[in-house]
PDB file of C-alpha atoms in Angstrom:
ATOM      1  CA  MET A 620      98.880  63.601  24.877  1.00  0.00           C
ATOM      2  CA  LYS A 621      97.271  60.832  25.188  1.00  0.00           C
ATOM      3  CA  ARG A 622      93.865  60.462  23.557  1.00  0.00           C
ATOM      4  CA  LYS A 623      91.046  59.187  25.634  1.00  0.00           C
ATOM      5  CA  ARG A 624      88.860  55.882  23.576  1.00  0.00           C
ATOM      6  CA  GLU A 625      85.190  56.785  23.735  1.00  0.00           C
ATOM      7  CA  GLU A 626      83.383  53.604  24.626  1.00  0.00           C
ATOM      8  CA  THR A 627      79.789  52.889  23.548  1.00  0.00           C
ATOM      9  CA  GLN A 628      77.420  50.683  26.045  1.00  0.00           C
ATOM     10  CA  ILE A 629      75.172  48.738  24.100  1.00  0.00           C
ATOM     11  CA  ASP A 630      72.602  46.749  26.221  1.00  0.00           C
ATOM     12  CA  SER A 631      72.623  43.005  25.064  1.00  0.00           C
ATOM     13  CA  VAL A 632      69.865  42.324  22.298  1.00  0.00           C
ATOM     14  CA  GLU A 633      68.864  38.328  21.442  1.00  0.00           C
ATOM     15  CA  ALA A 634      67.614  37.760  18.756  1.00  0.00           C
ATOM     16  CA  ILE A 635      66.369  34.194  17.027  1.00  0.00           C
ATOM     17  CA  ALA A 636      65.301  33.818  13.487  1.00  0.00           C
ATOM     18  CA  THR A 637      62.008  31.345  13.340  1.00  0.00           C
ATOM     19  CA  PRO A 638      62.971  28.186  11.233  1.00  0.00           C
ATOM     20  CA  CYS A 639      61.509  28.007   7.607  1.00  0.00           C
ATOM     21  CA  ILE A 640      61.886  26.984   4.570  1.00  0.00           C
ATOM     22  CA  THR A 641      59.198  27.265   1.109  1.00  0.00           C
ATOM     23  CA  THR A 642      58.900  24.037  -0.758  1.00  0.00           C
ATOM     24  CA  THR A 643      57.268  23.419  -3.734  1.00  0.00           C
ATOM     25  CA  ASP A 644      55.375  20.057  -4.652  1.00  0.00           C
ATOM     26  CA  THR A 645      55.610  20.023  -8.929  1.00  0.00           C
ATOM     27  CA  ASP A 646      53.238  17.447  -9.261  1.00  0.00           C
ATOM     28  CA  ASN A 647      50.493  19.096  -7.781  1.00  0.00           C
ATOM     29  CA  ASN A 648      52.007  22.656  -8.119  1.00  0.00           C
ATOM     30  CA  ILE A 649      51.718  22.938  -4.314  1.00  0.00           C
ATOM     31  CA  THR A 650      54.128  26.073  -2.850  1.00  0.00           C
ATOM     32  CA  MET A 651      54.219  26.248   0.685  1.00  0.00           C
ATOM     33  CA  ASP A 652      56.073  27.649   3.505  1.00  0.00           C
ATOM     34  CA  ILE A 653      56.988  25.319   6.234  1.00  0.00           C
ATOM     35  CA  VAL A 654      57.964  26.933   9.617  1.00  0.00           C
ATOM     36  CA  TRP A 655      58.714  24.011  11.921  1.00  0.00           C
ATOM     37  CA  GLN A 656      59.010  22.978  15.738  1.00  0.00           C
ATOM     38  CA  THR A 657      62.232  24.849  17.717  1.00  0.00           C
ATOM     39  CA  PRO A 658      63.106  25.993  21.203  1.00  0.00           C
ATOM     40  CA  ALA A 659      62.439  29.318  19.209  1.00  0.00           C
ATOM     41  CA  ASN A 660      59.145  28.438  18.083  1.00  0.00           C
ATOM     42  CA  PRO A 661      57.665  26.275  20.696  1.00  0.00           C
ATOM     43  CA  PRO A 662      53.613  24.718  21.196  1.00  0.00           C
ATOM     44  CA  HIS A 663      51.286  27.176  22.769  1.00  0.00           C
ATOM     45  CA  ARG A 664      48.389  26.526  25.087  1.00  0.00           C
ATOM     46  CA  ASP A 665      45.892  26.313  22.278  1.00  0.00           C
ATOM     47  CA  ASP A 666      47.942  23.782  20.157  1.00  0.00           C
ATOM     48  CA  TYR A 667      46.132  20.776  22.313  1.00  0.00           C
ATOM     49  CA  ILE A 668      42.861  19.498  21.521  1.00  0.00           C
ATOM     50  CA  PHE A 669      41.023  18.199  24.769  1.00  0.00           C
ATOM     51  CA  HIS A 670      38.717  14.896  22.820  1.00  0.00           C
ATOM     52  CA  LYS A 671      36.796  12.228  24.856  1.00  0.00           C
ATOM     53  CA  GLY A 672      39.298  12.057  27.945  1.00  0.00           C
ATOM     54  CA  ARG A 673      42.270  12.289  25.383  1.00  0.00           C
ATOM     55  CA  ARG A 674      44.748  15.240  24.958  1.00  0.00           C
ATOM     56  CA  HIS A 675      45.905  15.401  21.161  1.00  0.00           C
ATOM     57  CA  VAL A 676      48.637  17.971  20.272  1.00  0.00           C
ATOM     58  CA  LYS A 677      47.567  19.326  16.518  1.00  0.00           C
ATOM     59  CA  PRO A 678      50.190  18.271  14.193  1.00  0.00           C
ATOM     60  CA  TYR A 679      52.979  20.161  13.465  1.00  0.00           C
ATOM     61  CA  TYR A 680      55.971  20.301  11.478  1.00  0.00           C
ATOM     62  CA  PHE A 681      59.034  19.077  12.713  1.00  0.00           C
ATOM     63  CA  GLU A 682      62.651  18.734  11.535  1.00  0.00           C
ATOM     64  CA  PHE A 683      63.994  14.788  12.338  1.00  0.00           C
ATOM     65  CA  ILE A 684      67.702  14.702  11.332  1.00  0.00           C
ATOM     66  CA  CYS A 685      70.361  11.543  11.016  1.00  0.00           C
ATOM     67  CA  HIS A 686      73.286  11.257   9.838  1.00  0.00           C
ATOM     68  CA  VAL A 687      74.765   9.237   7.316  1.00  0.00           C
ATOM     69  CA  LYS A 688      75.730   5.507   8.083  1.00  0.00           C
ATOM     70  CA  ASN A 689      78.381   4.268   6.518  1.00  0.00           C
ATOM     71  CA  ARG A 690      76.780   1.413   5.194  1.00  0.00           C
ATOM     72  CA  TRP A 691      74.113   3.910   3.861  1.00  0.00           C
ATOM     73  CA  ALA A 692      76.700   6.098   1.762  1.00  0.00           C
ATOM     74  CA  GLY A 693      76.341   4.903  -1.961  1.00  0.00           C
ATOM     75  CA  LYS A 694      72.701   4.321  -1.967  1.00  0.00           C
ATOM     76  CA  THR A 695      70.906   7.310  -3.306  1.00  0.00           C
ATOM     77  CA  ILE A 696      68.977   9.365  -0.978  1.00  0.00           C
ATOM     78  CA  VAL A 697      65.475   8.144  -1.776  1.00  0.00           C
ATOM     79  CA  ASP A 698      66.584   4.620  -1.468  1.00  0.00           C
ATOM     80  CA  MET A 699      68.682   5.479   2.279  1.00  0.00           C
ATOM     81  CA  PHE A 700      65.022   6.449   3.356  1.00  0.00           C
ATOM     82  CA  THR A 701      62.721   3.471   1.294  1.00  0.00           C
ATOM     83  CA  GLU A 702      65.167   0.393   2.912  1.00  0.00           C
ATOM     84  CA  GLU A 703      65.948   2.139   6.338  1.00  0.00           C
ATOM     85  CA  PHE A 704      62.685   4.047   6.718  1.00  0.00           C
ATOM     86  CA  LYS A 705      59.791   2.077   5.994  1.00  0.00           C
ATOM     87  CA  GLY A 706      57.050   3.872   8.004  1.00  0.00           C
ATOM     88  CA  ARG A 707      56.182   5.751   4.546  1.00  0.00           C
ATOM     89  CA  PRO A 708      56.202   3.970   0.833  1.00  0.00           C
ATOM     90  CA  GLN A 709      58.902   5.527  -1.701  1.00  0.00           C
ATOM     91  CA  ASP A 710      56.555   7.384  -3.688  1.00  0.00           C
ATOM     92  CA  TYR A 711      56.057   9.819  -0.520  1.00  0.00           C
ATOM     93  CA  TYR A 712      59.784  10.126  -0.388  1.00  0.00           C
ATOM     94  CA  VAL A 713      60.303  10.866  -4.070  1.00  0.00           C
ATOM     95  CA  ARG A 714      58.079  13.922  -3.941  1.00  0.00           C
ATOM     96  CA  ALA A 715      59.716  14.593  -0.516  1.00  0.00           C
ATOM     97  CA  VAL A 716      62.883  14.904  -2.055  1.00  0.00           C
ATOM     98  CA  LYS A 717      61.584  16.796  -4.952  1.00  0.00           C
ATOM     99  CA  CYS A 718      59.910  19.408  -3.156  1.00  0.00           C
ATOM    100  CA  GLY A 719      62.733  20.152  -0.644  1.00  0.00           C
ATOM    101  CA  ARG A 720      61.735  18.265   2.500  1.00  0.00           C
ATOM    102  CA  ILE A 721      64.674  15.977   2.580  1.00  0.00           C
ATOM    103  CA  GLN A 722      67.737  18.054   2.308  1.00  0.00           C
ATOM    104  CA  VAL A 723      71.341  16.835   2.476  1.00  0.00           C
ATOM    105  CA  GLU A 724      73.659  19.625   4.816  1.00  0.00           C
ATOM    106  CA  GLY A 725      70.545  22.114   4.317  1.00  0.00           C
ATOM    107  CA  LYS A 726      70.301  21.768   0.723  1.00  0.00           C
ATOM    108  CA  ASN A 727      68.116  20.125  -1.883  1.00  0.00           C
ATOM    109  CA  VAL A 728      69.282  17.323  -4.400  1.00  0.00           C
ATOM    110  CA  SER A 729      68.337  15.311  -6.718  1.00  0.00           C
ATOM    111  CA  ILE A 730      66.387  12.133  -5.958  1.00  0.00           C
ATOM    112  CA  TYR A 731      69.361  10.281  -7.562  1.00  0.00           C
ATOM    113  CA  TYR A 732      71.687  12.193  -5.428  1.00  0.00           C
ATOM    114  CA  ARG A 733      74.165   9.416  -3.383  1.00  0.00           C
ATOM    115  CA  VAL A 734      74.672  10.264  -0.050  1.00  0.00           C
ATOM    116  CA  LYS A 735      78.205   9.716   1.565  1.00  0.00           C
ATOM    117  CA  PRO A 736      78.752   9.276   5.141  1.00  0.00           C
ATOM    118  CA  SER A 737      78.121  11.341   8.379  1.00  0.00           C
ATOM    119  CA  GLU A 738      76.808  13.572   5.721  1.00  0.00           C
ATOM    120  CA  LYS A 739      73.331  15.797   7.725  1.00  0.00           C
ATOM    121  CA  ILE A 740      70.018  14.777   6.215  1.00  0.00           C
ATOM    122  CA  SER A 741      67.524  16.779   7.716  1.00  0.00           C
ATOM    123  CA  HIS A 742      63.828  15.104   6.697  1.00  0.00           C
ATOM    124  CA  PHE A 743      60.904  17.676   7.281  1.00  0.00           C
ATOM    125  CA  VAL A 744      57.898  16.213   8.640  1.00  0.00           C
ATOM    126  CA  HIS A 745      53.973  17.124   9.186  1.00  0.00           C
ATOM    127  CA  ARG A 746      53.883  15.607  12.556  1.00  0.00           C
ATOM    128  CA  HIS A 747      51.573  13.370  14.542  1.00  0.00           C
ATOM    129  CA  GLU A 748      51.180  12.776  17.805  1.00  0.00           C
ATOM    130  CA  PRO A 749      49.823  10.085  19.679  1.00  0.00           C
ATOM    131  CA  PRO A 750      46.731  11.055  21.748  1.00  0.00           C
ATOM    132  CA  VAL A 751      48.079  10.459  25.872  1.00  0.00           C
ATOM    133  CA  MET A 752      44.671  10.591  28.460  1.00  0.00           C
ATOM    134  CA  ALA A 753      44.103  14.068  30.339  1.00  0.00           C
ATOM    135  CA  TRP A 754      44.641  13.480  33.005  1.00  0.00           C
ATOM    136  CA  ASP A 755      45.970  15.792  35.887  1.00  0.00           C
ATOM    137  CA  VAL A 756      49.970  14.958  36.007  1.00  0.00           C
ATOM    138  CA  SER A 757      50.462  15.585  40.050  1.00  0.00           C
ATOM    139  CA  VAL A 758      54.190  16.470  41.511  1.00  0.00           C
ATOM    140  CA  LEU A 759      55.287  14.232  43.930  1.00  0.00           C
ATOM    141  CA  LYS A 760      58.574  15.852  45.105  1.00  0.00           C
ATOM    142  CA  GLU A 761      59.866  19.254  43.852  1.00  0.00           C
ATOM    143  CA  GLU A 762      63.923  19.524  44.936  1.00  0.00           C
ATOM    144  CA  GLU A 763      66.020  21.977  43.552  1.00  0.00           C
ATOM    145  CA  ASP A 764      67.124  20.255  40.811  1.00  0.00           C
ATOM    146  CA  VAL A 765      64.771  17.665  40.072  1.00  0.00           C
ATOM    147  CA  LEU A 766      61.016  17.610  39.781  1.00  0.00           C
ATOM    148  CA  THR A 767      59.243  14.021  40.479  1.00  0.00           C
ATOM    149  CA  VAL A 768      56.420  13.897  38.941  1.00  0.00           C
ATOM    150  CA  CYS A 769      53.222  10.931  38.357  1.00  0.00           C
ATOM    151  CA  LYS A 770      52.623  11.040  34.797  1.00  0.00           C
ATOM    152  CA  PRO A 771      49.333   9.047  32.982  1.00  0.00           C
ATOM    153  CA  ALA A 772      49.722   5.254  32.099  1.00  0.00           C
ATOM    154  CA  SER A 773      49.074   3.302  31.724  1.00  0.00           C
ATOM    155  CA  VAL A 774      55.521 -15.008  39.498  1.00  0.00           C
ATOM    156  CA  PRO A 775      58.157 -16.741  38.180  1.00  0.00           C
ATOM    157  CA  GLN A 776      61.496 -14.665  37.073  1.00  0.00           C
ATOM    158  CA  VAL A 777      60.763 -15.343  33.344  1.00  0.00           C
ATOM    159  CA  ASP A 778      65.201 -14.299  31.264  1.00  0.00           C
ATOM    160  CA  ALA A 779      63.807 -14.022  27.237  1.00  0.00           C
ATOM    161  CA  ASN A 780      65.155 -12.026  24.664  1.00  0.00           C
ATOM    162  CA  VAL A 781      63.369  -9.614  22.909  1.00  0.00           C
ATOM    163  CA  ASN A 782      63.608  -8.140  19.507  1.00  0.00           C
ATOM    164  CA  TYR A 783      61.738  -5.084  18.615  1.00  0.00           C
ATOM    165  CA  ASP A 784      59.867  -4.732  15.163  1.00  0.00           C
ATOM    166  CA  ALA A 785      60.207  -1.185  14.408  1.00  0.00           C
ATOM    167  CA  ARG A 786      57.562  -2.165  10.597  1.00  0.00           C
ATOM    168  CA  GLU A 787      55.454  -3.322  13.066  1.00  0.00           C
ATOM    169  CA  GLY A 788      55.800  -1.850  16.258  1.00  0.00           C
ATOM    170  CA  ARG A 789      55.862  -4.724  18.921  1.00  0.00           C
ATOM    171  CA  SER A 790      58.269  -6.946  20.448  1.00  0.00           C
ATOM    172  CA  TYR A 791      58.894 -10.574  20.103  1.00  0.00           C
ATOM    173  CA  VAL A 792      60.474 -12.906  22.437  1.00  0.00           C
ATOM    174  CA  GLU A 793      63.317 -15.161  21.261  1.00  0.00           C
ATOM    175  CA  VAL A 794      64.385 -18.486  22.805  1.00  0.00           C
ATOM    176  CA  GLY A 795      67.110 -20.445  21.514  1.00  0.00           C
ATOM    177  CA  ASP A 796      66.383 -24.487  22.126  1.00  0.00           C
ATOM    178  CA  GLY A 797      70.320 -24.629  23.356  1.00  0.00           C
ATOM    179  CA  SER A 798      70.344 -27.360  20.019  1.00  0.00           C
ATOM    180  CA  SER A 799      71.662 -24.962  17.543  1.00  0.00           C
ATOM    181  CA  ASP A 800      74.858 -22.337  17.089  1.00  0.00           C
ATOM    182  CA  ILE A 801      72.274 -19.799  15.079  1.00  0.00           C
ATOM    183  CA  LYS A 802      72.160 -16.804  17.076  1.00  0.00           C
ATOM    184  CA  LEU A 803      69.294 -15.075  18.272  1.00  0.00           C
ATOM    185  CA  LYS A 804      68.938 -11.342  17.429  1.00  0.00           C
ATOM    186  CA  GLY A 805      67.273  -9.546  20.442  1.00  0.00           C
ATOM    187  CA  LYS A 806      68.823  -8.458  23.409  1.00  0.00           C
ATOM    188  CA  ALA A 807      68.625 -10.145  26.158  1.00  0.00           C
ATOM    189  CA  ALA A 808      65.603  -8.735  28.068  1.00  0.00           C
ATOM    190  CA  CYS A 809      65.357  -9.845  32.605  1.00  0.00           C
ATOM    191  CA  THR A 810      61.604  -8.873  34.293  1.00  0.00           C
ATOM    192  CA  LYS A 811      61.094 -10.117  37.858  1.00  0.00           C
ATOM    193  CA  PHE A 812      57.145 -10.643  38.327  1.00  0.00           C
ATOM    194  CA  LYS A 813      55.283 -11.033  41.797  1.00  0.00           C
ATOM    195  CA  ARG A 814      51.157 -11.793  41.970  1.00  0.00           C
ATOM    196  CA  ILE A 815      50.272  -9.215  45.063  1.00  0.00           C
ATOM    197  CA  LYS A 816      46.614 -10.026  44.907  1.00  0.00           C
ATOM    198  CA  THR A 817      43.916 -11.589  42.305  1.00  0.00           C
ATOM    199  CA  ASP A 818      39.896 -11.888  42.435  1.00  0.00           C
ATOM    200  CA  GLY A 819      40.241 -15.344  40.504  1.00  0.00           C
ATOM    201  CA  LYS A 820      40.185 -14.057  37.128  1.00  0.00           C
ATOM    202  CA  TYR A 821      42.329 -11.488  36.899  1.00  0.00           C
ATOM    203  CA  SER A 822      45.558 -10.122  38.557  1.00  0.00           C
ATOM    204  CA  VAL A 823      47.371  -7.024  40.167  1.00  0.00           C
ATOM    205  CA  VAL A 824      51.025  -7.699  39.276  1.00  0.00           C
ATOM    206  CA  LEU A 825      54.195  -6.419  40.772  1.00  0.00           C
ATOM    207  CA  CYS A 826      56.694  -6.167  37.598  1.00  0.00           C
ATOM    208  CA  GLU A 827      60.697  -5.373  38.268  1.00  0.00           C
ATOM    209  CA  PRO A 828      62.324  -4.811  34.878  1.00  0.00           C
ATOM    210  CA  ILE A 829      65.845  -5.943  35.310  1.00  0.00           C
ATOM    211  CA  THR A 830      66.673  -4.713  31.405  1.00  0.00           C
ATOM    212  CA  GLY A 831      65.129  -2.007  29.638  1.00  0.00           C
ATOM    213  CA  ARG A 832      63.310  -3.027  26.015  1.00  0.00           C
ATOM    214  CA  THR A 833      61.446  -1.683  23.611  1.00  0.00           C
ATOM    215  CA  HIS A 834      57.728  -3.060  25.146  1.00  0.00           C
ATOM    216  CA  GLN A 835      59.651  -5.166  27.625  1.00  0.00           C
ATOM    217  CA  ILE A 836      57.347  -6.048  30.403  1.00  0.00           C
ATOM    218  CA  ARG A 837      54.609  -5.983  27.601  1.00  0.00           C
ATOM    219  CA  VAL A 838      56.352  -8.986  25.859  1.00  0.00           C
ATOM    220  CA  HIS A 839      56.964 -10.945  28.481  1.00  0.00           C
ATOM    221  CA  LEU A 840      53.741 -10.622  30.453  1.00  0.00           C
ATOM    222  CA  GLN A 841      52.139 -12.135  27.212  1.00  0.00           C
ATOM    223  CA  TYR A 842      55.581 -14.999  27.089  1.00  0.00           C
ATOM    224  CA  THR A 843      54.221 -15.909  30.431  1.00  0.00           C
ATOM    225  CA  GLY A 844      50.762 -16.616  29.187  1.00  0.00           C
ATOM    226  CA  HIS A 845      49.149 -13.948  31.498  1.00  0.00           C
ATOM    227  CA  PRO A 846      49.583  -9.810  29.276  1.00  0.00           C
ATOM    228  CA  ILE A 847      48.210  -7.451  30.435  1.00  0.00           C
ATOM    229  CA  ALA A 848      44.311  -7.234  30.106  1.00  0.00           C
ATOM    230  CA  ASN A 849      43.803  -3.942  28.216  1.00  0.00           C
ATOM    231  CA  ASP A 850      46.356  -4.764  26.346  1.00  0.00           C
ATOM    232  CA  MET A 851      45.533  -4.810  23.013  1.00  0.00           C
ATOM    233  CA  LEU A 852      48.779  -5.267  20.852  1.00  0.00           C
ATOM    234  CA  TYR A 853      50.067  -8.042  22.708  1.00  0.00           C
ATOM    235  CA  LEU A 854      46.610  -9.483  24.092  1.00  0.00           C
ATOM    236  CA  ASP A 855      46.250 -13.143  23.079  1.00  0.00           C
ATOM    237  CA  GLU A 856      43.204 -14.198  21.215  1.00  0.00           C
ATOM    238  CA  SER A 857      42.372 -16.970  23.649  1.00  0.00           C
ATOM    239  CA  ALA A 858      42.628 -14.475  26.359  1.00  0.00           C
ATOM    240  CA  GLY A 859      38.882 -12.841  27.809  1.00  0.00           C
ATOM    241  CA  ARG A 860      39.038  -8.994  26.919  1.00  0.00           C
ATOM    242  CA  ARG A 861      37.784  -6.622  30.132  1.00  0.00           C
ATOM    243  CA  SER A 862      34.628  -5.192  29.114  1.00  0.00           C
ATOM    244  CA  THR A 863      33.981  -1.309  30.525  1.00  0.00           C
ATOM    245  CA  ALA A 864      31.015  -2.501  31.485  1.00  0.00           C
ATOM    246  CA  GLY A 865      32.780  -5.260  33.831  1.00  0.00           C
ATOM    247  CA  THR A 866      34.554  -5.138  37.011  1.00  0.00           C
ATOM    248  CA  GLY A 867      34.852  -2.393  39.468  1.00  0.00           C
ATOM    249  CA  VAL A 868      37.921  -1.245  38.229  1.00  0.00           C
ATOM    250  CA  ASP A 869      36.492  -0.888  34.672  1.00  0.00           C
ATOM    251  CA  ARG A 870      33.558   0.545  35.679  1.00  0.00           C
ATOM    252  CA  ALA A 871      36.193   3.139  38.016  1.00  0.00           C
ATOM    253  CA  ALA A 872      38.205   3.863  34.654  1.00  0.00           C
ATOM    254  CA  ALA A 873      35.458   4.301  32.215  1.00  0.00           C
ATOM    255  CA  ARG A 874      33.138   6.938  34.680  1.00  0.00           C
ATOM    256  CA  LEU A 875      36.508   8.747  35.292  1.00  0.00           C
ATOM    257  CA  ARG A 876      37.074   8.729  31.355  1.00  0.00           C
ATOM    258  CA  ASP A 877      33.663   9.848  30.712  1.00  0.00           C
ATOM    259  CA  SER A 878      33.373  12.906  33.545  1.00  0.00           C
ATOM    260  CA  LEU A 879      37.337  14.050  32.394  1.00  0.00           C
ATOM    261  CA  SER A 880      35.913  14.438  28.974  1.00  0.00           C
ATOM    262  CA  TRP A 881      32.668  16.256  29.585  1.00  0.00           C
ATOM    263  CA  GLU A 882      34.725  18.382  32.562  1.00  0.00           C
ATOM    264  CA  ILE A 883      37.799  19.496  29.995  1.00  0.00           C
ATOM    265  CA  SER A 884      35.440  20.246  26.888  1.00  0.00           C
ATOM    266  CA  GLY A 885      33.174  21.987  29.010  1.00  0.00           C
ATOM    267  CA  ASN A 886      30.811  21.938  26.220  1.00  0.00           C
ATOM    268  CA  ASN A 887      29.005  19.774  23.752  1.00  0.00           C
ATOM    269  CA  GLU A 888      29.738  17.198  21.069  1.00  0.00           C
ATOM    270  CA  ASP A 889      29.190  18.775  18.151  1.00  0.00           C
ATOM    271  CA  SER A 890      31.923  22.074  19.071  1.00  0.00           C
ATOM    272  CA  GLU A 891      34.139  18.646  20.502  1.00  0.00           C
ATOM    273  CA  GLU A 892      34.119  17.776  16.935  1.00  0.00           C
ATOM    274  CA  GLU A 893      34.622  21.397  15.448  1.00  0.00           C
ATOM    275  CA  SER A 894      38.020  21.522  17.809  1.00  0.00           C
ATOM    276  CA  VAL A 895      39.175  17.917  16.409  1.00  0.00           C
ATOM    277  CA  ASN A 896      39.264  19.535  12.574  1.00  0.00           C
ATOM    278  CA  ASN A 897      40.737  22.779  13.591  1.00  0.00           C
ATOM    279  CA  PHE A 898      44.193  22.667  12.344  1.00  0.00           C
ATOM    280  CA  SER A 899      46.347  23.048   8.991  1.00  0.00           C
ATOM    281  CA  LYS A 900      45.928  20.096   6.491  1.00  0.00           C
ATOM    282  CA  ASP A 901      49.324  19.124   4.703  1.00  0.00           C
ATOM    283  CA  PRO A 902      48.594  17.749   1.232  1.00  0.00           C
ATOM    284  CA  MET A 903      51.651  15.911   1.550  1.00  0.00           C
ATOM    285  CA  CYS A 904      51.025  14.367   4.880  1.00  0.00           C
ATOM    286  CA  THR A 905      50.789  10.536   4.970  1.00  0.00           C
ATOM    287  CA  HIS A 906      48.149  10.940   8.411  1.00  0.00           C
ATOM    288  CA  CYS A 907      46.082  14.381   7.421  1.00  0.00           C
ATOM    289  CA  PRO A 908      43.239  14.651   7.407  1.00  0.00           C
ATOM    290  CA  SER A 909      43.195  12.125  10.893  1.00  0.00           C
ATOM    291  CA  LEU A 910      44.087  14.137  14.370  1.00  0.00           C
ATOM    292  CA  ALA A 911      46.530  11.478  15.672  1.00  0.00           C
ATOM    293  CA  PRO A 912      48.579   8.964  13.456  1.00  0.00           C
ATOM    294  CA  ASN A 913      46.947   5.903  11.539  1.00  0.00           C
ATOM    295  CA  GLY A 914      46.336   3.207  14.022  1.00  0.00           C
ATOM    296  CA  TYR A 915      44.910   5.403  16.552  1.00  0.00           C
ATOM    297  CA  ASP A 916      40.779   4.609  16.334  1.00  0.00           C
ATOM    298  CA  GLY A 917      39.884   6.944  18.987  1.00  0.00           C
ATOM    299  CA  CYS A 918      38.887   3.972  21.539  1.00  0.00           C
ATOM    300  CA  GLU A 919      42.386   3.634  23.078  1.00  0.00           C
ATOM    301  CA  GLU A 920      42.696   4.041  27.028  1.00  0.00           C
ATOM    302  CA  GLY A 921      45.222   4.222  29.274  1.00  0.00           C
ATOM    303  CA  LEU A 922      47.292   1.127  29.530  1.00  0.00           C
ATOM    304  CA  TRP A 923      47.043  -1.162  33.058  1.00  0.00           C
ATOM    305  CA  LEU A 924      50.830  -0.731  33.298  1.00  0.00           C
ATOM    306  CA  HIS A 925      52.167   1.839  35.625  1.00  0.00           C
ATOM    307  CA  CYS A 926      55.636   2.793  37.055  1.00  0.00           C
ATOM    308  CA  ILE A 927      54.842   2.741  41.073  1.00  0.00           C
ATOM    309  CA  LYS A 928      58.057   3.013  42.199  1.00  0.00           C
ATOM    310  CA  TYR A 929      61.870   4.624  40.678  1.00  0.00           C
ATOM    311  CA  THR A 930      65.129   3.891  42.396  1.00  0.00           C
ATOM    312  CA  GLY A 931      68.606   4.651  42.261  1.00  0.00           C
ATOM    313  CA  PRO A 932      71.633   4.896  44.289  1.00  0.00           C
ATOM    314  CA  ASP A 933      70.917   6.926  47.111  1.00  0.00           C
ATOM    315  CA  TRP A 934      66.714   8.023  45.997  1.00  0.00           C
ATOM    316  CA  THR A 935      64.189   6.443  46.108  1.00  0.00           C
ATOM    317  CA  TYR A 936      60.309   8.082  44.098  1.00  0.00           C
ATOM    318  CA  GLU A 937      57.191   6.336  44.932  1.00  0.00           C
ATOM    319  CA  CYS A 938      53.375   7.265  43.998  1.00  0.00           C
ATOM    320  CA  PRO A 939      50.251   5.897  44.616  1.00  0.00           C
ATOM    321  CA  TYR A 940      48.442   2.949  42.835  1.00  0.00           C
ATOM    322  CA  PRO A 941      45.986   3.706  40.268  1.00  0.00           C
ATOM    323  CA  ASP A 942      42.824   3.824  40.417  1.00  0.00           C
ATOM    324  CA  TRP A 943      41.791   0.552  38.538  1.00  0.00           C
ATOM    325  CA  ALA A 944      44.412  -1.740  40.470  1.00  0.00           C
ATOM    326  CA  SER A 945      41.856  -2.046  42.802  1.00  0.00           C
ATOM    327  CA  LEU A 946      40.175  -6.015  42.490  1.00  0.00           C
ATOM    328  CA  ASP A 947      37.403  -4.872  44.842  1.00  0.00           C
TER     329      ASP A 947
END
């Protein structure tokens, strides 16, 4: 007689553990749990702060991951970070390794540990994101597989190599003189420019990037002697800087920023300032207690550089001109 096998059907259960590590800063006798942001721990609506027409994200913990390159192999973990990731000083990396914020293959190591090729390195940081303009994101086209949106920002054909300096956060144009055998460090870059209209002092320019290098359009415009009028990073000292009290474009932009700031905050300046400080400060963070990363003094506005058309082999997406692109 055959025995009938009993089967028990269990509904599927999905369980996602919240990622968390405990770090101890022995130098300052500080122990804290770090929960970093992943799909299992996504941001929430109240993680955003609206302040003076800009949208900030509350600082959060994030796991940066890299794998050891061959040229890094043999270096101590501290030397590797100090030489390759220059955004923080060496003493920070020493403390980060000691307290477990920098790990190798998910384990704490000594500051004298020498890295090996292809090892996974995790760096848990208190991340401060740059602010963005608090403008609505308009939907241009909604298709089955693609959602196209218009996100808020910001002449001759100038060929000039672009070399991005990560330490300074800006790019430089490199041009050979034809008589030297020295190889340029920058990558080949090409942008086509066409002036659409001008008021005699400022112009609206159509920019067509043939290649895609970091800050390519901005640095090429600077190289031609016509930088973007409100680009503080690449604006020449000799160029006139547009004031928010100046032309119609500026007045419109300033009015829009002011109205957004009041409409979004919905409250007075005092309560707005209180909300800016409504986030957990990290004793080891190199940006705290500021809301934004270092270098953002709260006076930034949307860069006057905006994507008008995006095309491919058999598709085209186009958005309207921004308000500041009028010289009337």
